[in-house]
Short mmCIF file of C-alpha atoms in Angstrom, two decimals:
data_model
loop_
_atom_site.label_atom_id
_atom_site.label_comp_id
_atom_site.label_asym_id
_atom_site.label_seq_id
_atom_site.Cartn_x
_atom_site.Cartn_y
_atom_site.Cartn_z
CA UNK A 1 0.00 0.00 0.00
CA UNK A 2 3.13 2.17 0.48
CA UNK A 3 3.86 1.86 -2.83
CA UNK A 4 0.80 2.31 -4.14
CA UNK A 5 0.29 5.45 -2.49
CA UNK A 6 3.50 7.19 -3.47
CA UNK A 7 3.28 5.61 -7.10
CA UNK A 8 0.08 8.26 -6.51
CA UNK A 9 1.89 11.39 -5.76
CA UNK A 10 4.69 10.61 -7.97
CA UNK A 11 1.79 10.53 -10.97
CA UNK A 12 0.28 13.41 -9.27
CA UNK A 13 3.48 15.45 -9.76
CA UNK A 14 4.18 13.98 -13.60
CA UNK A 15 1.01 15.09 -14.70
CA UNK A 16 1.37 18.64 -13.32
CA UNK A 17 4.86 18.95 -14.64
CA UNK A 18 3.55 18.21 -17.89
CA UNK A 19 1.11 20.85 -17.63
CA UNK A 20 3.62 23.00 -16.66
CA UNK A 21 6.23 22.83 -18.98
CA UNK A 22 3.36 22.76 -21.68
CA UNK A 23 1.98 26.27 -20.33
CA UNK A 24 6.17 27.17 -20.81
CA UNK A 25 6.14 26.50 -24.21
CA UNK A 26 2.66 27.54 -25.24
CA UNK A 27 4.04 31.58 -23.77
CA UNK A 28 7.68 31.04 -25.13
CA UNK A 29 8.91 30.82 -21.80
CA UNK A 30 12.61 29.63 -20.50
CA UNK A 31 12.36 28.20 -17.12
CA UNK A 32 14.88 26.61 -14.97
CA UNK A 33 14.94 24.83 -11.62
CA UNK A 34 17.39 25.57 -9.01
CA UNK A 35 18.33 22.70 -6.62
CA UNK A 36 21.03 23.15 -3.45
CA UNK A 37 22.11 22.64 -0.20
CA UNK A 38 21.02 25.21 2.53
CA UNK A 39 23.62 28.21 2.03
CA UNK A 40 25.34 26.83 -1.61
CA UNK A 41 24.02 30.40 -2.99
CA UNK A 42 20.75 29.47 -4.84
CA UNK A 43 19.53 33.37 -3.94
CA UNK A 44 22.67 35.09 -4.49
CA UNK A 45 22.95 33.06 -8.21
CA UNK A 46 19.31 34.51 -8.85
CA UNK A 47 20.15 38.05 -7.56
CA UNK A 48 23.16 38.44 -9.92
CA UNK A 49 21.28 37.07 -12.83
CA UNK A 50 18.60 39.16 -12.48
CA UNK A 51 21.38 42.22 -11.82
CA UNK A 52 22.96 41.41 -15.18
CA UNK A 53 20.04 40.35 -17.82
CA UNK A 54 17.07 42.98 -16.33
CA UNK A 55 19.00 45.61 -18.31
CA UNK A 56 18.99 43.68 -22.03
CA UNK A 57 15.22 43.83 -21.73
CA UNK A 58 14.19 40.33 -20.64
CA UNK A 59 11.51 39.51 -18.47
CA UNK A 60 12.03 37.65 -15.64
CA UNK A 61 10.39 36.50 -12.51
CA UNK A 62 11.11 34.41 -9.58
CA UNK A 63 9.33 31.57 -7.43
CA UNK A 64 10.76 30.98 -4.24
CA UNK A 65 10.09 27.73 -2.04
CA UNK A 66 11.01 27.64 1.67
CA UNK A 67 10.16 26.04 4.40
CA UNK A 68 9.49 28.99 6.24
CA UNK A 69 10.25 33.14 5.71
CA UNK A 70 10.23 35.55 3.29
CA UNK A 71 13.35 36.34 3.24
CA UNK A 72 13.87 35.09 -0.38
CA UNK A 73 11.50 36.42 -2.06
CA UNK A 74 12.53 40.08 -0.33
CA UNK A 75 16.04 39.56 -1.55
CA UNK A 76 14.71 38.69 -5.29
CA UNK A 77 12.35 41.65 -5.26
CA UNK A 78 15.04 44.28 -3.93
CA UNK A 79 17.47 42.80 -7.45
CA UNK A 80 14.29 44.31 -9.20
CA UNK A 81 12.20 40.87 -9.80
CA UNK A 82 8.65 40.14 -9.23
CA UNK A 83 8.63 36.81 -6.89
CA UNK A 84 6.51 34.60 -5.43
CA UNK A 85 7.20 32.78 -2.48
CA UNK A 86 5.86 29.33 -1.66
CA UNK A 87 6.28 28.24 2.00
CA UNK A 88 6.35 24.30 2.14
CA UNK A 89 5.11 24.81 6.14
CA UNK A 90 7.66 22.08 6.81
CA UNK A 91 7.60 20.00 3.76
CA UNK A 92 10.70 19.07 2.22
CA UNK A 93 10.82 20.03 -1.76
CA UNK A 94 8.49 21.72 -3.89
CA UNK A 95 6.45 19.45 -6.49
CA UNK A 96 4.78 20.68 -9.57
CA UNK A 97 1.42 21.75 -8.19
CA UNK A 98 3.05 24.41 -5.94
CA UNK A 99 4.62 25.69 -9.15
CA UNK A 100 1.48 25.74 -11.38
CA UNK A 101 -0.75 27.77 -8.78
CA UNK A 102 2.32 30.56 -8.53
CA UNK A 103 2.49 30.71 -12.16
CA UNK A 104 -0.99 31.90 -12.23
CA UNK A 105 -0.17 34.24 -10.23
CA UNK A 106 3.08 35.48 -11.95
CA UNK A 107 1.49 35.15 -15.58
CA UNK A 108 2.74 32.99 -18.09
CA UNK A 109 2.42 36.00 -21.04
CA UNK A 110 4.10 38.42 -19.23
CA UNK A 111 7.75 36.54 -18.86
CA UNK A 112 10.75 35.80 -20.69
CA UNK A 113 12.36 33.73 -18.63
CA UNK A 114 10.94 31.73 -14.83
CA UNK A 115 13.29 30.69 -12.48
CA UNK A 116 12.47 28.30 -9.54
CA UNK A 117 14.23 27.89 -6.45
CA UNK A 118 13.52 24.90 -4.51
CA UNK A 119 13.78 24.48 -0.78
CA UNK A 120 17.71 24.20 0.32
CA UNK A 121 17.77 20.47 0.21
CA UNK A 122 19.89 17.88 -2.32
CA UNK A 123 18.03 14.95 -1.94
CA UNK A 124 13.85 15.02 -1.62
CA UNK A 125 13.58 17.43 -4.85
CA UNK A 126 15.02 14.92 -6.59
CA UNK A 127 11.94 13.02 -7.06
CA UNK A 128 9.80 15.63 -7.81
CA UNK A 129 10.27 17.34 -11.77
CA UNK A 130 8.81 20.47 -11.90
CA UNK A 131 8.57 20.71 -15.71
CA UNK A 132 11.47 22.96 -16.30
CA UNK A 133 13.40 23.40 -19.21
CA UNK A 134 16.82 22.80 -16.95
CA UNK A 135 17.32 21.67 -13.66
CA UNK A 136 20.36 23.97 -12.53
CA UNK A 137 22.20 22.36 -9.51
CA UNK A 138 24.00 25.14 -7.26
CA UNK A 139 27.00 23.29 -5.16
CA UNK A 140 29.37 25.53 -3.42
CA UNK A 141 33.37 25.47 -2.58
CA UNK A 142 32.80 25.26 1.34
CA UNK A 143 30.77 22.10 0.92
CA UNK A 144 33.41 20.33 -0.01
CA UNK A 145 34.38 18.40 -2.84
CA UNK A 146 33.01 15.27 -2.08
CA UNK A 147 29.50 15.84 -2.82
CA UNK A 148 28.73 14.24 -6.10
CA UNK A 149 29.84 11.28 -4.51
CA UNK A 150 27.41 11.39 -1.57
CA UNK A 151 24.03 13.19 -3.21
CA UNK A 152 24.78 11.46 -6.89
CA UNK A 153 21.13 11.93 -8.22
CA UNK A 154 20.87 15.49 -7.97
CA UNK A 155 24.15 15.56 -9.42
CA UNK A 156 22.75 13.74 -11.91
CA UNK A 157 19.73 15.72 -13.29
CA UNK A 158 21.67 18.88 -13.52
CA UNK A 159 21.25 20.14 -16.92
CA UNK A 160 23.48 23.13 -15.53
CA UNK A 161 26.18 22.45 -12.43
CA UNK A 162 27.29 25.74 -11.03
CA UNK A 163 30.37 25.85 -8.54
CA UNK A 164 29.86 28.58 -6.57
CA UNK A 165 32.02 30.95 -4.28
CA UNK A 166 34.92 30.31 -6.05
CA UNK A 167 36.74 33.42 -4.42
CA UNK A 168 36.84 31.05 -0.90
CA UNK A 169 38.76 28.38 -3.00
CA UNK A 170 42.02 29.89 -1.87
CA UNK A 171 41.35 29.49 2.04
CA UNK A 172 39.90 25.95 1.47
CA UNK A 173 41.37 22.15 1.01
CA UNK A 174 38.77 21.69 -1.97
CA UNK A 175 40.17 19.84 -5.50
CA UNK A 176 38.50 21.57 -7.96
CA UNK A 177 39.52 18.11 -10.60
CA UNK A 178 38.26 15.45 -8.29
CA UNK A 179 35.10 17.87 -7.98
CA UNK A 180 34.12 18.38 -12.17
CA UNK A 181 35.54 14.57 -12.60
CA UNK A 182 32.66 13.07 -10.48
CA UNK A 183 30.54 15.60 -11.67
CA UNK A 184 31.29 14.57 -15.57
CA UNK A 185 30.85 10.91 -14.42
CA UNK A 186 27.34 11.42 -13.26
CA UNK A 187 26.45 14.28 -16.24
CA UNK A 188 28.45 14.29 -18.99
CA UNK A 189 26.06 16.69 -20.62
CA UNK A 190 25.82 19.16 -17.97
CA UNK A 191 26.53 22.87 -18.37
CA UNK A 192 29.51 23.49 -16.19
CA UNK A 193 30.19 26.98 -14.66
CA UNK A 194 32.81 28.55 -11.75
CA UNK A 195 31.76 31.52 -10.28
CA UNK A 196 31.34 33.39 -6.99
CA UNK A 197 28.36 35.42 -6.44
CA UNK A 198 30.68 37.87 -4.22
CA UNK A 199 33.15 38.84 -6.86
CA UNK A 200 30.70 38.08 -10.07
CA UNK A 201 33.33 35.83 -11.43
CA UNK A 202 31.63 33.51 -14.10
CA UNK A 203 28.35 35.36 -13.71
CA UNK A 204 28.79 36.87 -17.68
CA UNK A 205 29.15 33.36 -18.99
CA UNK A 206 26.43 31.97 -17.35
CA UNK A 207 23.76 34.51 -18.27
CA UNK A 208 25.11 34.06 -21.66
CA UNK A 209 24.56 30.30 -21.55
CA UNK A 210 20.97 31.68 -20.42
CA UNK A 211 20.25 34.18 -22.65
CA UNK A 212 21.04 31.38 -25.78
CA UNK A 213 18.49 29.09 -24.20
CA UNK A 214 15.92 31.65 -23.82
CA UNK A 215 16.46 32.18 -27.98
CA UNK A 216 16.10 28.30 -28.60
CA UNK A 217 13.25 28.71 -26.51
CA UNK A 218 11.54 31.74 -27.82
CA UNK A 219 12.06 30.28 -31.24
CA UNK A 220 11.11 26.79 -31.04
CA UNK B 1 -5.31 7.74 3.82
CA UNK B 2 -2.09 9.65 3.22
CA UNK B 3 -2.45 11.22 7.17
CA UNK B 4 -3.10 7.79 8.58
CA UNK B 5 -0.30 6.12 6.99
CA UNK B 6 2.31 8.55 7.83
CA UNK B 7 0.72 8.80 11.47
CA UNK B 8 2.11 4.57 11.46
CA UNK B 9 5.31 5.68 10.11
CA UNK B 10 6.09 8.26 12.53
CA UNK B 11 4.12 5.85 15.48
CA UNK B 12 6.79 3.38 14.17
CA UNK B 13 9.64 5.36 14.68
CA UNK B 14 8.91 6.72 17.91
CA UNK B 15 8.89 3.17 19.51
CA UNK B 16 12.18 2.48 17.87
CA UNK B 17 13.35 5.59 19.30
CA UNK B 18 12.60 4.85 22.83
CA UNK B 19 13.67 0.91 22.39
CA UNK B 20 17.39 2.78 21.38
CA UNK B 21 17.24 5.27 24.52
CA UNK B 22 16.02 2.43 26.67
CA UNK B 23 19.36 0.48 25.65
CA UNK B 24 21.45 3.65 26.03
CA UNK B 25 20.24 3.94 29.42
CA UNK B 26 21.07 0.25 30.14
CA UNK B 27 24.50 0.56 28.95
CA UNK B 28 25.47 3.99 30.02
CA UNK B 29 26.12 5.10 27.12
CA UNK B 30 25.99 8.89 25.69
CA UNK B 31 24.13 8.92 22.11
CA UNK B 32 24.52 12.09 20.57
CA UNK B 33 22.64 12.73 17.05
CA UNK B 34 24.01 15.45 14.68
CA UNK B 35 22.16 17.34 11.74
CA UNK B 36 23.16 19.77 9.60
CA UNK B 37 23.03 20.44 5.81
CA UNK B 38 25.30 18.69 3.36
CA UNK B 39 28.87 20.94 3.96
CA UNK B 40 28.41 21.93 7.19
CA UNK B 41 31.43 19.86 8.24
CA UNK B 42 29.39 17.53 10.61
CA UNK B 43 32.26 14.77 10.12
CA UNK B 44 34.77 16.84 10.58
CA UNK B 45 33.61 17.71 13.77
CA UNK B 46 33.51 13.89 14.92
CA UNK B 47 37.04 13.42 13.35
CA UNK B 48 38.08 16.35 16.14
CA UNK B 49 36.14 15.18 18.44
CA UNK B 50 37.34 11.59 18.21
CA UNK B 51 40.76 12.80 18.15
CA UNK B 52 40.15 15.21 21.20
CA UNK B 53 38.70 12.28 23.13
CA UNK B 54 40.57 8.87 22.56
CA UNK B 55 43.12 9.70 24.55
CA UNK B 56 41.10 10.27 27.78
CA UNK B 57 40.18 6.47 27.11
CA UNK B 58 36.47 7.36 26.06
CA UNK B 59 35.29 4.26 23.85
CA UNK B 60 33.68 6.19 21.33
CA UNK B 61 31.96 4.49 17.82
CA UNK B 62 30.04 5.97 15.48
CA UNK B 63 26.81 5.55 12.76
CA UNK B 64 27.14 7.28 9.63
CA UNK B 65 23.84 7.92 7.37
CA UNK B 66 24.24 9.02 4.16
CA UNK B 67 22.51 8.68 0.56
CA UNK B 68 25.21 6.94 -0.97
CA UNK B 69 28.99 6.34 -0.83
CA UNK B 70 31.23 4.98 2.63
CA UNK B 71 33.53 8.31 2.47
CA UNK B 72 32.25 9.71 5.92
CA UNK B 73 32.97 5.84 7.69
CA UNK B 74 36.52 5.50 5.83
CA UNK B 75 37.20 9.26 8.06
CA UNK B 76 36.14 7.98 11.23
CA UNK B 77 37.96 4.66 11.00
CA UNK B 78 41.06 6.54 9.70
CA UNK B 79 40.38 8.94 13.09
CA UNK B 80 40.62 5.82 15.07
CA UNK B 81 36.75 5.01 16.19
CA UNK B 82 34.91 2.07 14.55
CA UNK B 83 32.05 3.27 12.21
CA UNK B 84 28.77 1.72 10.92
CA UNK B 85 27.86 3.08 7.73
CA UNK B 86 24.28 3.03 6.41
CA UNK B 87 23.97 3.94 2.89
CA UNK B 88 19.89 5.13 2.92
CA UNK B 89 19.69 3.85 -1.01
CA UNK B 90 17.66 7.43 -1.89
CA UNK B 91 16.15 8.47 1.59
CA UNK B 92 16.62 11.77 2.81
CA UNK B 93 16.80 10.84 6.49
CA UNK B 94 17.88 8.07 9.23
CA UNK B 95 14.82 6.49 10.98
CA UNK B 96 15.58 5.20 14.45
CA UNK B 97 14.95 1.27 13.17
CA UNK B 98 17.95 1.84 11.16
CA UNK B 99 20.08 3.58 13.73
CA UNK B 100 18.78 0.21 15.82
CA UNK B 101 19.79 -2.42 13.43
CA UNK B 102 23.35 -0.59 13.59
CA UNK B 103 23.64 -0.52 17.32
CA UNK B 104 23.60 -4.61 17.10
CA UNK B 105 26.39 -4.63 15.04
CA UNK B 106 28.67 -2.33 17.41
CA UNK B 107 28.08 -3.67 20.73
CA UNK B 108 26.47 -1.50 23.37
CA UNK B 109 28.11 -2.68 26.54
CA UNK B 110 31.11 -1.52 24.47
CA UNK B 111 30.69 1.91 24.01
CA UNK B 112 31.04 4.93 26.38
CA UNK B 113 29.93 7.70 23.55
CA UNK B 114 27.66 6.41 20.59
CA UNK B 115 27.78 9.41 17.74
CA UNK B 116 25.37 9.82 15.06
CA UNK B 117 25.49 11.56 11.77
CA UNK B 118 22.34 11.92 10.02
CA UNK B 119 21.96 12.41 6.40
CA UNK B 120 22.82 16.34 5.04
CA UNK B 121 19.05 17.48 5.24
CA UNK B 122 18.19 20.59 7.67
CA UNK B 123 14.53 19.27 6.72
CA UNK B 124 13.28 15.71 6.42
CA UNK B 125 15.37 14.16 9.70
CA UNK B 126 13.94 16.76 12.24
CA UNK B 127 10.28 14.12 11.79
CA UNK B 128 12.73 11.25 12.55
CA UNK B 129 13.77 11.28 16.18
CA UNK B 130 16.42 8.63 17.07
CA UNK B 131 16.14 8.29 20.76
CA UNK B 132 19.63 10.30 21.48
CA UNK B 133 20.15 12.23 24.53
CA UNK B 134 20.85 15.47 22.26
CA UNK B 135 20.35 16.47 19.06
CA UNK B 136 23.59 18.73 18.20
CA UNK B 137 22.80 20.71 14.48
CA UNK B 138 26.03 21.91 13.11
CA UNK B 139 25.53 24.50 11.03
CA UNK B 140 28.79 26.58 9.56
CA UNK B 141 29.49 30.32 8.55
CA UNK B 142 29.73 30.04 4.68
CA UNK B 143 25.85 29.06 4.80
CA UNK B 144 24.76 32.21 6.09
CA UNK B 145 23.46 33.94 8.89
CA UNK B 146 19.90 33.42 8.16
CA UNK B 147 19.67 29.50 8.37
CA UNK B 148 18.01 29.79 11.72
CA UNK B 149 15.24 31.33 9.72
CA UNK B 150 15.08 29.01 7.26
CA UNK B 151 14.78 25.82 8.88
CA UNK B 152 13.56 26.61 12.54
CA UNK B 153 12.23 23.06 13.06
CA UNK B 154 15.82 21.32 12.95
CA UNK B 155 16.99 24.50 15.12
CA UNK B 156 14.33 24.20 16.94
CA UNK B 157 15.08 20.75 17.84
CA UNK B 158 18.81 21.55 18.83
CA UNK B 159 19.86 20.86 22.24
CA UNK B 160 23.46 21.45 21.17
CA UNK B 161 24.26 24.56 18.33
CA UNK B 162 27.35 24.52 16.53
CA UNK B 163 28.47 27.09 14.22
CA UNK B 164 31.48 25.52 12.37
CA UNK B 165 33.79 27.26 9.55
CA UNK B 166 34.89 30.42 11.94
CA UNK B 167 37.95 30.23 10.42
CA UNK B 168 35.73 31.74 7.07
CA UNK B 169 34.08 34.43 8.82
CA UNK B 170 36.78 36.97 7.83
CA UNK B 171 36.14 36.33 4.23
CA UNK B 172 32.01 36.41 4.46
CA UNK B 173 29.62 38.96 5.38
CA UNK B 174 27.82 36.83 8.27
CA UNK B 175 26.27 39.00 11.38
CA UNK B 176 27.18 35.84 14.38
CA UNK B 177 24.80 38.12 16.66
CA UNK B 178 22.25 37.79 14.52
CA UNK B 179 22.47 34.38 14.14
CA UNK B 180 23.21 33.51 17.85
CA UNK B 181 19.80 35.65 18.75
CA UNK B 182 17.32 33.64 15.93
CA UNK B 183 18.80 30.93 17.76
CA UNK B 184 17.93 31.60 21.15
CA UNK B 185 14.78 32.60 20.02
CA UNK B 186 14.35 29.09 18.52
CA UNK B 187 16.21 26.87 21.18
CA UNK B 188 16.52 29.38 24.27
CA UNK B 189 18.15 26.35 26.47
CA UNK B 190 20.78 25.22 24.19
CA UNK B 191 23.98 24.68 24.47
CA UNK B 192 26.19 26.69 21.58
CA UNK B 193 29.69 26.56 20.29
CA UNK B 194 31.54 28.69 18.14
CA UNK B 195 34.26 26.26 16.40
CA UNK B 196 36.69 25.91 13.67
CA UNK B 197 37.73 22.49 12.79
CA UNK B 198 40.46 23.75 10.38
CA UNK B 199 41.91 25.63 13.12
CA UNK B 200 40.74 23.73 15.83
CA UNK B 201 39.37 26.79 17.64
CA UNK B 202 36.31 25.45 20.15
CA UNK B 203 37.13 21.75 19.95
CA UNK B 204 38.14 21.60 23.92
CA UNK B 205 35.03 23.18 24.91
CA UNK B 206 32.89 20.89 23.10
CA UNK B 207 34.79 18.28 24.24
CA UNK B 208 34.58 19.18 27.77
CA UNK B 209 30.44 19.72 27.34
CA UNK B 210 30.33 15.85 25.91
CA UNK B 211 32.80 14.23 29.18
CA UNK B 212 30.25 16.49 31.51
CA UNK B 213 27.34 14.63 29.57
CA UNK B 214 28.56 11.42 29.53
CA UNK B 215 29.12 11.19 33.37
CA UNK B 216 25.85 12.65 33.93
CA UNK B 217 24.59 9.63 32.15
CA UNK B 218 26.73 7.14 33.38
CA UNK B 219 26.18 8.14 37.01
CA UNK B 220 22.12 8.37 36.05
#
């Protein structure tokens, strides 16, 4: 019956991904998921983003999921934004329902590009697709460079792998080789960027990387 | 249906928990449970603390959780304690059956300090109690100030607070009064350490709150 039940939700949340990336490309809309540990950066990627594309034009807006606070979605708004945060009240991940009813809210025909930011957590969102165009996972020097290793299938879906806070690499025992090597192992595809949110390092070759899906996007 | 069956997991769990603090009791042993996100250097701290305590002649072991991979159990055996590691296969948290099934294999009437390290999750493991005396979060500087915030429940739960990585806090913008007050607003009677296990900064006084703990238990 265990099974059963979370064969259920696991339909549940297909079916509403579905819906949701159809509702994506139906408004020629880039969206991308952001997955991370508690503190790897997730809002500091977003507020630089936002910082460098809001002035070429594009349209973008933010959906924040949390456990608990605000404080996100404050942070995304001050970068100049429209968000909307979701708090999970203690659950674990977002799944695609939570998404769909914010995107009414955020409207579909009024947006360039989404971007989701799941609750600070590497292994529960994992189950749950929200019907994004990318997942983008956000890992982060001080975590150490052992985590593909330990939380492989997030590692795995990351369409994007971003190795933030690159300017603490100097003060850290962290091997940057052993780190992209497991990484490549478990997603050979992946997108692969260095940066550091403090110094902006990296952040112009990622929002490039962005901007050329939003075209591939916008033009089907 | 789905509030029922989660109502006989969580039932479940709870009489494992108090079948492991009911053997802890009988053994005088200390159980100590940590939690923190993935990063937050929560085996580094038992590599210290191992260190900082064999000598003394404290029979310390230790029960790793983690997703996937032995790396954490191959650090405490190279730090000199025995280790149990249980690889979840996917799960996002230790359940106290599991930590139960682990305590067979290392031998109760053995042990003077049992240590657990819970999967990297500030989320999922705070509906999981394991029947510890303490639950000891370790959260560290490069994750920001706001975690508190973020994830009350797991602070919530903490009756130990580390802050790890002070070595970093030169480097980050991180308000530790800020912090140290969410905290106390969340766990008012907890015990908190400021600690750097690069450095080694805090490790004694940590050390010296577990030996107080341990003959508070011992002596009942």
């Amino acid at each position: 019956m265990r099974v059963e039940l979370m064969r259920n939700i696991l339909e549940d949340n297909t079916t509403a991904a579905h819906k949701n990336t159809k509702q994506y490309e139906d408004n020629g809309v880039l969206a991308l998921d952001l997955l991370g540990s508690p503190g790897s950066g997730k809002t500091s990627v977003l507020e630089r983003v936002i910082s460098h594309l809001s002035p070429t034009g594009l349209r973008i807006k933010v959906i924040e999921g949390d456990v608990a606070s605000a404080n996100d979605a404050e942070r995304i708004e001050a970068a100049g934004a429209e968000a909307f945060q979701i708090n999970t009240g203690g659950a674990c991940h977002l799944h695609a329902g939570m998404v769909s009813r914010a995107m009414k809210t955020l409207r579909m025909n009024e947006i360039d590009i989404l971007l989701i930011e799941n609750v600070g957590n590497l292994v529960c969102p994992t189950a749950f697709p929200l019907g994004a165009h990318a997942r983008v996972v956000v890992a982060s020097v001080p975590e150490g460079d052992d985590k593909p290793e330990k939380y492989p299938e997030a590692f795995r879906q990351g369409g994007v792998i971003i190795l933030n806070k690159m300017d603490l690499l100097q003060h850290m025992d962290f091997d940057v080789d052993r780190f992209w090597q497991r990484v490549r192992e478990l997603a050979p595809a992946a997108e692969c960027f260095e940066i550091s949110c403090t110094t902006g390092a990296g952040i112009h070759e990622l929002c490039e990387w962005i901007q050329m899906m939003r075209r591939q996007v916008r033009d089907g």
